[in-house]
PDB file of C-alpha atoms and ligand atoms in Angstrom:
ATOM      1  CA  MET A   1      -9.621  41.291 -22.718  1.00  0.00           C
ATOM      2  CA  LYS A   2      -7.689  44.446 -23.159  1.00  0.00           C
ATOM      3  CA  GLU A   3      -5.810  44.635 -26.363  1.00  0.00           C
ATOM      4  CA  ASN A   4      -2.020  44.609 -26.487  1.00  0.00           C
ATOM      5  CA  GLN A   5      -1.788  43.795 -22.836  1.00  0.00           C
ATOM      6  CA  PHE A   6       0.762  40.977 -23.410  1.00  0.00           C
ATOM      7  CA  ILE A   7       3.198  42.941 -25.582  1.00  0.00           C
ATOM      8  CA  ASP A   8       6.813  42.522 -24.382  1.00  0.00           C
ATOM      9  CA  LYS A   9       5.656  40.566 -21.406  1.00  0.00           C
ATOM     10  CA  VAL A  10       8.314  38.014 -20.513  1.00  0.00           C
ATOM     11  CA  VAL A  11       6.639  34.572 -20.512  1.00  0.00           C
ATOM     12  CA  LEU A  12       8.294  31.332 -19.615  1.00  0.00           C
ATOM     13  CA  VAL A  13       6.659  27.966 -20.730  1.00  0.00           C
ATOM     14  CA  THR A  14       8.237  24.929 -19.414  1.00  0.00           C
ATOM     15  CA  GLY A  15       7.721  21.787 -21.767  1.00  0.00           C
ATOM     16  CA  GLY A  16       6.794  24.284 -24.484  1.00  0.00           C
ATOM     17  CA  ALA A  17       8.476  22.431 -27.383  1.00  0.00           C
ATOM     18  CA  SER A  18       5.469  20.311 -28.178  1.00  0.00           C
ATOM     19  CA  GLY A  19       1.883  19.497 -27.237  1.00  0.00           C
ATOM     20  CA  ILE A  20      -0.114  21.867 -24.979  1.00  0.00           C
ATOM     21  CA  GLY A  21       2.886  23.959 -23.983  1.00  0.00           C
ATOM     22  CA  PHE A  22       3.703  24.742 -27.639  1.00  0.00           C
ATOM     23  CA  GLU A  23       0.283  25.998 -28.158  1.00  0.00           C
ATOM     24  CA  ILE A  24       0.400  28.004 -25.053  1.00  0.00           C
ATOM     25  CA  ALA A  25       3.797  29.500 -26.169  1.00  0.00           C
ATOM     26  CA  ARG A  26       2.299  30.281 -29.556  1.00  0.00           C
ATOM     27  CA  ALA A  27      -0.726  32.080 -27.967  1.00  0.00           C
ATOM     28  CA  TYR A  28       1.651  34.375 -26.111  1.00  0.00           C
ATOM     29  CA  ALA A  29       3.816  34.938 -29.131  1.00  0.00           C
ATOM     30  CA  ASN A  30       0.839  35.851 -31.043  1.00  0.00           C
ATOM     31  CA  ALA A  31       0.009  38.367 -28.528  1.00  0.00           C
ATOM     32  CA  MET A  32       3.585  39.747 -29.007  1.00  0.00           C
ATOM     33  CA  ALA A  33       4.977  38.638 -25.631  1.00  0.00           C
ATOM     34  CA  LYS A  34       8.565  37.623 -25.323  1.00  0.00           C
ATOM     35  CA  VAL A  35       8.230  33.909 -25.035  1.00  0.00           C
ATOM     36  CA  ILE A  36      10.953  31.599 -23.562  1.00  0.00           C
ATOM     37  CA  ILE A  37      10.571  27.924 -23.988  1.00  0.00           C
ATOM     38  CA  ALA A  38      12.465  25.599 -21.737  1.00  0.00           C
ATOM     39  CA  ASP A  39      12.397  21.927 -22.744  1.00  0.00           C
ATOM     40  CA  ILE A  40      14.553  18.799 -23.107  1.00  0.00           C
ATOM     41  CA  LEU A  41      13.484  18.690 -26.750  1.00  0.00           C
ATOM     42  CA  PRO A  42      14.145  21.232 -29.443  1.00  0.00           C
ATOM     43  CA  ALA A  43      11.200  23.510 -30.298  1.00  0.00           C
ATOM     44  CA  LYS A  44       9.620  23.711 -33.817  1.00  0.00           C
ATOM     45  CA  GLN A  45      11.072  26.579 -35.616  1.00  0.00           C
ATOM     46  CA  GLU A  46       7.722  28.003 -36.503  1.00  0.00           C
ATOM     47  CA  PHE A  47       7.950  31.063 -34.270  1.00  0.00           C
ATOM     48  CA  ALA A  48      10.777  33.156 -32.987  1.00  0.00           C
ATOM     49  CA  PHE A  49      10.784  31.700 -29.449  1.00  0.00           C
ATOM     50  CA  ASP A  50      13.688  32.069 -27.218  1.00  0.00           C
ATOM     51  CA  PHE A  51      14.468  28.274 -26.710  1.00  0.00           C
ATOM     52  CA  ILE A  52      16.600  27.040 -23.880  1.00  0.00           C
ATOM     53  CA  HIS A  53      17.408  23.434 -23.139  1.00  0.00           C
ATOM     54  CA  ALA A  54      16.426  22.707 -19.554  1.00  0.00           C
ATOM     55  CA  ASP A  55      15.517  19.664 -17.711  1.00  0.00           C
ATOM     56  CA  VAL A  56      12.945  20.579 -15.138  1.00  0.00           C
ATOM     57  CA  SER A  57      13.506  17.340 -13.159  1.00  0.00           C
ATOM     58  CA  SER A  58      16.926  18.683 -12.249  1.00  0.00           C
ATOM     59  CA  ALA A  59      17.368  21.445  -9.632  1.00  0.00           C
ATOM     60  CA  GLU A  60      20.660  22.347 -11.254  1.00  0.00           C
ATOM     61  CA  SER A  61      19.288  22.802 -14.732  1.00  0.00           C
ATOM     62  CA  ILE A  62      16.325  25.004 -13.293  1.00  0.00           C
ATOM     63  CA  SER A  63      18.871  27.080 -11.555  1.00  0.00           C
ATOM     64  CA  THR A  64      20.812  27.540 -14.809  1.00  0.00           C
ATOM     65  CA  LEU A  65      17.522  28.410 -16.658  1.00  0.00           C
ATOM     66  CA  PHE A  66      16.649  31.210 -14.202  1.00  0.00           C
ATOM     67  CA  ILE A  67      20.226  32.623 -14.216  1.00  0.00           C
ATOM     68  CA  TYR A  68      19.783  32.790 -18.064  1.00  0.00           C
ATOM     69  CA  ILE A  69      16.454  34.636 -17.775  1.00  0.00           C
ATOM     70  CA  LYS A  70      17.795  37.071 -15.100  1.00  0.00           C
ATOM     71  CA  THR A  71      20.924  37.981 -17.281  1.00  0.00           C
ATOM     72  CA  LYS A  72      18.941  38.343 -20.613  1.00  0.00           C
ATOM     73  CA  TYR A  73      15.592  39.751 -19.442  1.00  0.00           C
ATOM     74  CA  GLU A  74      16.064  40.902 -15.861  1.00  0.00           C
ATOM     75  CA  ARG A  75      12.277  40.013 -15.279  1.00  0.00           C
ATOM     76  CA  LEU A  76       9.576  37.491 -15.641  1.00  0.00           C
ATOM     77  CA  ASP A  77       5.973  38.442 -15.917  1.00  0.00           C
ATOM     78  CA  ILE A  78       4.322  35.077 -16.531  1.00  0.00           C
ATOM     79  CA  LEU A  79       5.475  31.585 -15.518  1.00  0.00           C
ATOM     80  CA  ILE A  80       3.555  28.547 -17.053  1.00  0.00           C
ATOM     81  CA  ASN A  81       4.739  25.447 -15.173  1.00  0.00           C
ATOM     82  CA  ASN A  82       3.567  23.001 -18.061  1.00  0.00           C
ATOM     83  CA  ALA A  83       6.256  20.348 -18.366  1.00  0.00           C
ATOM     84  CA  GLY A  84       5.077  16.995 -17.301  1.00  0.00           C
ATOM     85  CA  ILE A  85       5.311  13.327 -18.092  1.00  0.00           C
ATOM     86  CA  SER A  86       2.820  10.449 -17.508  1.00  0.00           C
ATOM     87  CA  ILE A  87       4.140   6.990 -16.857  1.00  0.00           C
ATOM     88  CA  PHE A  88       1.314   4.569 -15.970  1.00  0.00           C
ATOM     89  CA  THR A  89       2.598   1.458 -14.063  1.00  0.00           C
ATOM     90  CA  PRO A  90       0.715  -1.329 -12.174  1.00  0.00           C
ATOM     91  CA  PHE A  91       0.848  -0.205  -8.556  1.00  0.00           C
ATOM     92  CA  GLU A  92       2.478  -3.435  -7.506  1.00  0.00           C
ATOM     93  CA  GLU A  93       5.284  -2.676  -9.937  1.00  0.00           C
ATOM     94  CA  LEU A  94       5.737   1.070  -9.258  1.00  0.00           C
ATOM     95  CA  THR A  95       9.369   1.629  -8.270  1.00  0.00           C
ATOM     96  CA  VAL A  96      10.961   4.416  -6.265  1.00  0.00           C
ATOM     97  CA  THR A  97      12.935   5.285  -9.392  1.00  0.00           C
ATOM     98  CA  ILE A  98       9.579   5.912 -11.444  1.00  0.00           C
ATOM     99  CA  TRP A  99       7.823   7.579  -8.543  1.00  0.00           C
ATOM    100  CA  ASP A 100      10.770   9.984  -8.104  1.00  0.00           C
ATOM    101  CA  LYS A 101      11.099  10.739 -11.947  1.00  0.00           C
ATOM    102  CA  ILE A 102       7.368  11.646 -12.180  1.00  0.00           C
ATOM    103  CA  ILE A 103       7.240  13.612  -8.875  1.00  0.00           C
ATOM    104  CA  ASN A 104      10.511  15.497  -9.587  1.00  0.00           C
ATOM    105  CA  THR A 105       9.409  16.331 -13.162  1.00  0.00           C
ATOM    106  CA  ASN A 106       5.843  17.289 -12.566  1.00  0.00           C
ATOM    107  CA  LEU A 107       5.691  18.472  -8.912  1.00  0.00           C
ATOM    108  CA  ARG A 108       9.210  19.312  -7.534  1.00  0.00           C
ATOM    109  CA  SER A 109       9.647  21.568 -10.846  1.00  0.00           C
ATOM    110  CA  VAL A 110       6.671  23.702  -9.813  1.00  0.00           C
ATOM    111  CA  PHE A 111       8.251  24.299  -6.351  1.00  0.00           C
ATOM    112  CA  LEU A 112      11.720  25.171  -7.782  1.00  0.00           C
ATOM    113  CA  CYS A 113      10.605  27.270 -10.829  1.00  0.00           C
ATOM    114  CA  SER A 114       8.017  29.168  -8.719  1.00  0.00           C
ATOM    115  CA  GLN A 115      10.660  29.973  -6.032  1.00  0.00           C
ATOM    116  CA  LEU A 116      13.177  31.161  -8.571  1.00  0.00           C
ATOM    117  CA  ALA A 117      10.496  33.252 -10.255  1.00  0.00           C
ATOM    118  CA  ILE A 118       9.971  35.452  -7.178  1.00  0.00           C
ATOM    119  CA  PRO A 119      13.021  37.705  -7.556  1.00  0.00           C
ATOM    120  CA  LEU A 120      12.159  38.291 -11.231  1.00  0.00           C
ATOM    121  CA  MET A 121       8.514  39.076 -10.496  1.00  0.00           C
ATOM    122  CA  ARG A 122       8.410  40.767  -7.086  1.00  0.00           C
ATOM    123  CA  LYS A 123       9.249  44.310  -8.526  1.00  0.00           C
ATOM    124  CA  GLN A 124       6.368  44.443 -11.113  1.00  0.00           C
ATOM    125  CA  GLY A 125       4.203  41.471  -9.906  1.00  0.00           C
ATOM    126  CA  GLY A 126       3.575  38.379 -11.833  1.00  0.00           C
ATOM    127  CA  LYS A 127       1.282  35.562 -12.640  1.00  0.00           C
ATOM    128  CA  ILE A 128       1.910  31.838 -12.361  1.00  0.00           C
ATOM    129  CA  ILE A 129      -0.040  29.024 -13.896  1.00  0.00           C
ATOM    130  CA  ASN A 130       0.584  25.454 -13.027  1.00  0.00           C
ATOM    131  CA  ILE A 131      -0.766  22.768 -15.321  1.00  0.00           C
ATOM    132  CA  ALA A 132      -2.334  20.004 -13.239  1.00  0.00           C
ATOM    133  CA  SER A 133      -4.901  17.396 -14.519  1.00  0.00           C
ATOM    134  CA  THR A 134      -8.300  16.050 -13.864  1.00  0.00           C
ATOM    135  CA  ARG A 135      -6.377  13.071 -12.728  1.00  0.00           C
ATOM    136  CA  ALA A 136      -5.793  15.107  -9.497  1.00  0.00           C
ATOM    137  CA  ILE A 137      -9.336  14.453  -8.563  1.00  0.00           C
ATOM    138  CA  MET A 138     -10.407  11.199 -10.522  1.00  0.00           C
ATOM    139  CA  SER A 139      -8.584   8.030 -11.510  1.00  0.00           C
ATOM    140  CA  GLU A 140      -8.151   4.979 -13.684  1.00  0.00           C
ATOM    141  CA  GLU A 141      -6.031   1.997 -12.499  1.00  0.00           C
ATOM    142  CA  ASP A 142      -2.271   2.325 -12.152  1.00  0.00           C
ATOM    143  CA  THR A 143      -1.928   6.044 -12.197  1.00  0.00           C
ATOM    144  CA  GLU A 144      -0.754   6.665  -8.669  1.00  0.00           C
ATOM    145  CA  ALA A 145       2.432   8.497  -9.252  1.00  0.00           C
ATOM    146  CA  TYR A 146       1.053  10.799 -11.902  1.00  0.00           C
ATOM    147  CA  SER A 147      -2.304  11.443  -9.878  1.00  0.00           C
ATOM    148  CA  ALA A 148      -0.280  12.253  -6.750  1.00  0.00           C
ATOM    149  CA  SER A 149       1.940  14.582  -8.771  1.00  0.00           C
ATOM    150  CA  LYS A 150      -1.089  16.560 -10.106  1.00  0.00           C
ATOM    151  CA  GLY A 151      -2.871  16.454  -6.808  1.00  0.00           C
ATOM    152  CA  GLY A 152       0.295  17.984  -5.223  1.00  0.00           C
ATOM    153  CA  ILE A 153       0.178  20.733  -7.919  1.00  0.00           C
ATOM    154  CA  VAL A 154      -3.370  21.644  -7.019  1.00  0.00           C
ATOM    155  CA  ALA A 155      -2.285  21.840  -3.484  1.00  0.00           C
ATOM    156  CA  ILE A 156       0.857  23.750  -3.946  1.00  0.00           C
ATOM    157  CA  THR A 157      -1.125  26.203  -6.098  1.00  0.00           C
ATOM    158  CA  HIS A 158      -3.379  27.394  -3.315  1.00  0.00           C
ATOM    159  CA  ALA A 159      -0.606  27.385  -0.760  1.00  0.00           C
ATOM    160  CA  LEU A 160       1.502  29.492  -3.198  1.00  0.00           C
ATOM    161  CA  ALA A 161      -1.292  31.929  -3.920  1.00  0.00           C
ATOM    162  CA  ILE A 162      -1.320  32.835  -0.172  1.00  0.00           C
ATOM    163  CA  SER A 163       2.373  32.912   0.343  1.00  0.00           C
ATOM    164  CA  LEU A 164       3.196  35.032  -2.900  1.00  0.00           C
ATOM    165  CA  SER A 165       0.194  37.507  -2.524  1.00  0.00           C
ATOM    166  CA  LYS A 166       2.620  39.905  -0.651  1.00  0.00           C
ATOM    167  CA  TYR A 167       4.654  40.173  -3.864  1.00  0.00           C
ATOM    168  CA  ASN A 168       1.475  40.719  -6.109  1.00  0.00           C
ATOM    169  CA  ILE A 169       2.002  37.420  -7.682  1.00  0.00           C
ATOM    170  CA  GLN A 170      -1.155  35.482  -8.515  1.00  0.00           C
ATOM    171  CA  VAL A 171      -1.061  31.589  -8.761  1.00  0.00           C
ATOM    172  CA  ASN A 172      -3.652  29.421 -10.333  1.00  0.00           C
ATOM    173  CA  CYS A 173      -3.601  25.992 -11.870  1.00  0.00           C
ATOM    174  CA  ILE A 174      -5.548  24.651 -14.930  1.00  0.00           C
ATOM    175  CA  SER A 175      -6.748  20.918 -14.843  1.00  0.00           C
ATOM    176  CA  PRO A 176      -7.025  19.700 -18.477  1.00  0.00           C
ATOM    177  CA  GLY A 177      -9.126  16.736 -19.261  1.00  0.00           C
ATOM    178  CA  TRP A 178      -8.533  14.843 -22.466  1.00  0.00           C
ATOM    179  CA  ILE A 179      -6.510  17.210 -24.605  1.00  0.00           C
ATOM    180  CA  GLU A 180      -5.591  15.583 -27.905  1.00  0.00           C
ATOM    181  CA  THR A 181      -2.067  16.540 -28.917  1.00  0.00           C
ATOM    182  CA  GLY A 182      -1.745  13.911 -31.701  1.00  0.00           C
ATOM    183  CA  GLN A 183      -4.063  13.094 -34.507  1.00  0.00           C
ATOM    184  CA  TYR A 184      -7.314  14.974 -33.768  1.00  0.00           C
ATOM    185  CA  LYS A 185      -8.948  13.820 -37.004  1.00  0.00           C
ATOM    186  CA  ALA A 186      -8.305  10.071 -36.013  1.00  0.00           C
ATOM    187  CA  LEU A 187     -10.583  10.328 -32.993  1.00  0.00           C
ATOM    188  CA  SER A 188     -13.893   8.408 -33.089  1.00  0.00           C
ATOM    189  CA  ASP A 189     -17.457   9.686 -32.700  1.00  0.00           C
ATOM    190  CA  ILE A 190     -17.624   8.091 -29.191  1.00  0.00           C
ATOM    191  CA  ASP A 191     -14.496   9.985 -28.238  1.00  0.00           C
ATOM    192  CA  HIS A 192     -16.196  13.067 -28.875  1.00  0.00           C
ATOM    193  CA  SER A 193     -19.744  12.490 -27.908  1.00  0.00           C
ATOM    194  CA  GLN A 194     -18.981  11.219 -24.516  1.00  0.00           C
ATOM    195  CA  HIS A 195     -17.978  14.824 -23.589  1.00  0.00           C
ATOM    196  CA  PRO A 196     -20.783  17.017 -22.476  1.00  0.00           C
ATOM    197  CA  SER A 197     -19.248  19.637 -24.705  1.00  0.00           C
ATOM    198  CA  GLY A 198     -19.462  17.257 -27.691  1.00  0.00           C
ATOM    199  CA  ARG A 199     -15.953  17.048 -28.676  1.00  0.00           C
ATOM    200  CA  VAL A 200     -12.407  16.141 -27.276  1.00  0.00           C
ATOM    201  CA  GLY A 201     -10.286  19.011 -26.095  1.00  0.00           C
ATOM    202  CA  LYS A 202      -7.387  20.795 -28.098  1.00  0.00           C
ATOM    203  CA  PRO A 203      -4.319  22.397 -26.860  1.00  0.00           C
ATOM    204  CA  ALA A 204      -5.810  25.841 -27.791  1.00  0.00           C
ATOM    205  CA  ASP A 205      -8.548  25.254 -25.137  1.00  0.00           C
ATOM    206  CA  ILE A 206      -5.756  25.332 -22.498  1.00  0.00           C
ATOM    207  CA  ALA A 207      -3.951  28.184 -24.135  1.00  0.00           C
ATOM    208  CA  ARG A 208      -7.126  30.395 -23.951  1.00  0.00           C
ATOM    209  CA  ALA A 209      -7.435  29.484 -20.254  1.00  0.00           C
ATOM    210  CA  CYS A 210      -3.862  30.710 -19.599  1.00  0.00           C
ATOM    211  CA  LEU A 211      -4.536  33.943 -21.447  1.00  0.00           C
ATOM    212  CA  TYR A 212      -7.629  34.491 -19.411  1.00  0.00           C
ATOM    213  CA  LEU A 213      -6.011  33.742 -15.993  1.00  0.00           C
ATOM    214  CA  THR A 214      -2.928  35.860 -16.711  1.00  0.00           C
ATOM    215  CA  SER A 215      -4.696  38.808 -18.170  1.00  0.00           C
ATOM    216  CA  THR A 216      -4.285  42.112 -16.482  1.00  0.00           C
ATOM    217  CA  GLU A 217      -8.077  42.290 -15.721  1.00  0.00           C
ATOM    218  CA  ASN A 218      -7.851  39.047 -13.807  1.00  0.00           C
ATOM    219  CA  GLU A 219      -6.836  39.965 -10.158  1.00  0.00           C
ATOM    220  CA  PHE A 220      -9.736  38.144  -8.487  1.00  0.00           C
ATOM    221  CA  VAL A 221      -9.417  34.532  -9.643  1.00  0.00           C
ATOM    222  CA  ASN A 222      -6.542  33.485  -7.471  1.00  0.00           C
ATOM    223  CA  GLY A 223      -5.408  30.160  -6.022  1.00  0.00           C
ATOM    224  CA  THR A 224      -8.029  28.212  -7.968  1.00  0.00           C
ATOM    225  CA  ASN A 225      -8.083  25.022  -9.990  1.00  0.00           C
ATOM    226  CA  LEU A 226      -9.811  25.818 -13.278  1.00  0.00           C
ATOM    227  CA  ILE A 227     -11.000  22.432 -14.855  1.00  0.00           C
ATOM    228  CA  VAL A 228     -11.045  22.600 -18.602  1.00  0.00           C
ATOM    229  CA  ASP A 229     -12.372  19.108 -19.561  1.00  0.00           C
ATOM    230  CA  GLY A 230     -15.536  19.578 -21.621  1.00  0.00           C
ATOM    231  CA  GLY A 231     -17.594  18.669 -18.676  1.00  0.00           C
ATOM    232  CA  MET A 232     -16.306  15.142 -18.105  1.00  0.00           C
ATOM    233  CA  THR A 233     -15.538  15.333 -14.465  1.00  0.00           C
ATOM    234  CA  ILE A 234     -19.092  16.573 -13.535  1.00  0.00           C
ATOM    235  CA  LYS A 235     -20.642  13.820 -15.539  1.00  0.00           C
ATOM    236  CA  MET A 236     -22.365  10.940 -13.538  1.00  0.00           C
ATOM    237  CA  ILE A 237     -21.124   7.676 -14.776  1.00  0.00           C
ATOM    238  CA  TYR A 238     -23.248   5.083 -12.948  1.00  0.00           C
ATOM    239  CA  GLU A 239     -24.034   2.180 -15.489  1.00  0.00           C
ATOM    240  CA  ASP A 240     -27.620   1.223 -16.130  1.00  0.00           C
TER     241      ASP A 240
HETATM  242  P1  NAD B 301       3.519  16.217 -24.354  1.00  0.00           P
HETATM  243  O1  NAD B 301       4.289  15.055 -23.833  1.00  0.00           O
HETATM  244  O2  NAD B 301       2.943  16.402 -25.554  1.00  0.00           O
HETATM  245  O3  NAD B 301       4.422  17.648 -24.057  1.00  0.00           O
HETATM  246  C1  NAD B 301       5.229  17.665 -22.827  1.00  0.00           C
HETATM  247  C2  NAD B 301       6.458  18.567 -23.091  1.00  0.00           C
HETATM  248  O4  NAD B 301       7.205  18.521 -21.918  1.00  0.00           O
HETATM  249  C3  NAD B 301       7.329  17.940 -24.134  1.00  0.00           C
HETATM  250  O5  NAD B 301       7.766  19.008 -25.114  1.00  0.00           O
HETATM  251  C4  NAD B 301       8.569  17.382 -23.410  1.00  0.00           C
HETATM  252  O6  NAD B 301       9.674  17.255 -24.042  1.00  0.00           O
HETATM  253  C5  NAD B 301       8.526  18.317 -22.220  1.00  0.00           C
HETATM  254  N1  NAD B 301       9.261  17.628 -21.000  1.00  0.00           N
HETATM  255  C6  NAD B 301       9.075  16.501 -20.506  1.00  0.00           C
HETATM  256  N2  NAD B 301       9.949  16.268 -19.480  1.00  0.00           N
HETATM  257  C7  NAD B 301      10.471  17.505 -19.302  1.00  0.00           C
HETATM  258  C8  NAD B 301      11.694  17.830 -18.637  1.00  0.00           C
HETATM  259  N3  NAD B 301      12.175  16.996 -17.603  1.00  0.00           N
HETATM  260  N4  NAD B 301      12.078  19.084 -18.614  1.00  0.00           N
HETATM  261  C9  NAD B 301      11.599  19.956 -19.558  1.00  0.00           C
HETATM  262  N5  NAD B 301      10.676  19.626 -20.448  1.00  0.00           N
HETATM  263  C10 NAD B 301      10.098  18.292 -20.299  1.00  0.00           C
HETATM  264  O7  NAD B 301       2.382  16.446 -23.164  1.00  0.00           O
HETATM  265  P2  NAD B 301       1.110  17.392 -23.182  1.00  0.00           P
HETATM  266  O8  NAD B 301      -0.062  16.449 -23.395  1.00  0.00           O
HETATM  267  O9  NAD B 301       1.276  18.532 -24.004  1.00  0.00           O
HETATM  268  O10 NAD B 301       1.057  17.785 -21.648  1.00  0.00           O
HETATM  269  C11 NAD B 301       1.457  19.099 -21.029  1.00  0.00           C
HETATM  270  C12 NAD B 301       1.083  19.200 -19.691  1.00  0.00           C
HETATM  271  O11 NAD B 301      -0.378  19.084 -19.526  1.00  0.00           O
HETATM  272  C13 NAD B 301       1.606  18.141 -18.798  1.00  0.00           C
HETATM  273  O12 NAD B 301       1.901  18.631 -17.478  1.00  0.00           O
HETATM  274  C14 NAD B 301       0.561  17.029 -18.663  1.00  0.00           C
HETATM  275  O13 NAD B 301       0.619  16.343 -17.502  1.00  0.00           O
HETATM  276  C15 NAD B 301      -0.707  17.966 -18.662  1.00  0.00           C
HETATM  277  N6  NAD B 301      -1.949  17.403 -19.098  1.00  0.00           N
HETATM  278  C16 NAD B 301      -2.073  16.924 -20.434  1.00  0.00           C
HETATM  279  C17 NAD B 301      -3.391  16.339 -20.663  1.00  0.00           C
HETATM  280  C18 NAD B 301      -3.575  15.802 -22.088  1.00  0.00           C
HETATM  281  O14 NAD B 301      -4.658  15.208 -22.419  1.00  0.00           O
HETATM  282  N7  NAD B 301      -2.805  16.050 -23.035  1.00  0.00           N
HETATM  283  C19 NAD B 301      -4.401  16.141 -19.712  1.00  0.00           C
HETATM  284  C20 NAD B 301      -4.098  16.544 -18.396  1.00  0.00           C
HETATM  285  C21 NAD B 301      -2.831  17.221 -18.098  1.00  0.00           C
END
């Protein structure tokens, strides 16, 4: 990867205050980008991020966020649509309120943030990464709303890649598998060994994938869903 390529690039990471988003924000900050974190929670003070309180489930809040970016930076080079929530509810008990909360936070936010990014990217071009999930393509019980939101992200990613190519905006998504954002040391041997890669994922695995997909050299990986799951989704699971 070309050195110094992210210096002064303006990068927005939604949901960047903790977990995977924080590690993504840190990776771009380490690469000397100007990183904006938009979250409902305050960010750790570890780095000099530009933190803005924004609720991506609210169209109004997203609109305020993009007015702020336009006023302060006048451009956006990289958008990481990472904010997401997972609420798993028995399907029989899934309410419209919970469905709407998950879809609006995880999926509608991708539509709105990507649309508002266009005027800030069209002059110089840009890169959008949407964080989906392997649950877009495989399931446990009681995950309908979350899985639907992530399947929607995979679909909107390829649609956007086509629609935004005229503005030199590339759009890809990443589907993480099990990425441990809590106590990695507390994981068991079986947690790790069931993965063909021999370990559970870490937020840095996703951050590296973001850097790769948004690097200036990457023009040709476009509209794809990059699965980063230690090989779990290609593993046959028939029982003996
Ligand atoms: P997390 O809960 O640790 O972090 C999510 C962040 O998003 C938090 O900082 C939270 O405050 C923020 N957020 C939540 N709702 C928001 C809203 N309405 N507006 C703004 N910010 C909001 O979760 P994570 O594990 O780091 O997940 C990050 C992304 O990766 C999510 O989209 C998640 O679905 C996806 N993902 C995670 C895993 C995993 O194993 N951790 C696997 C697949 C996909």
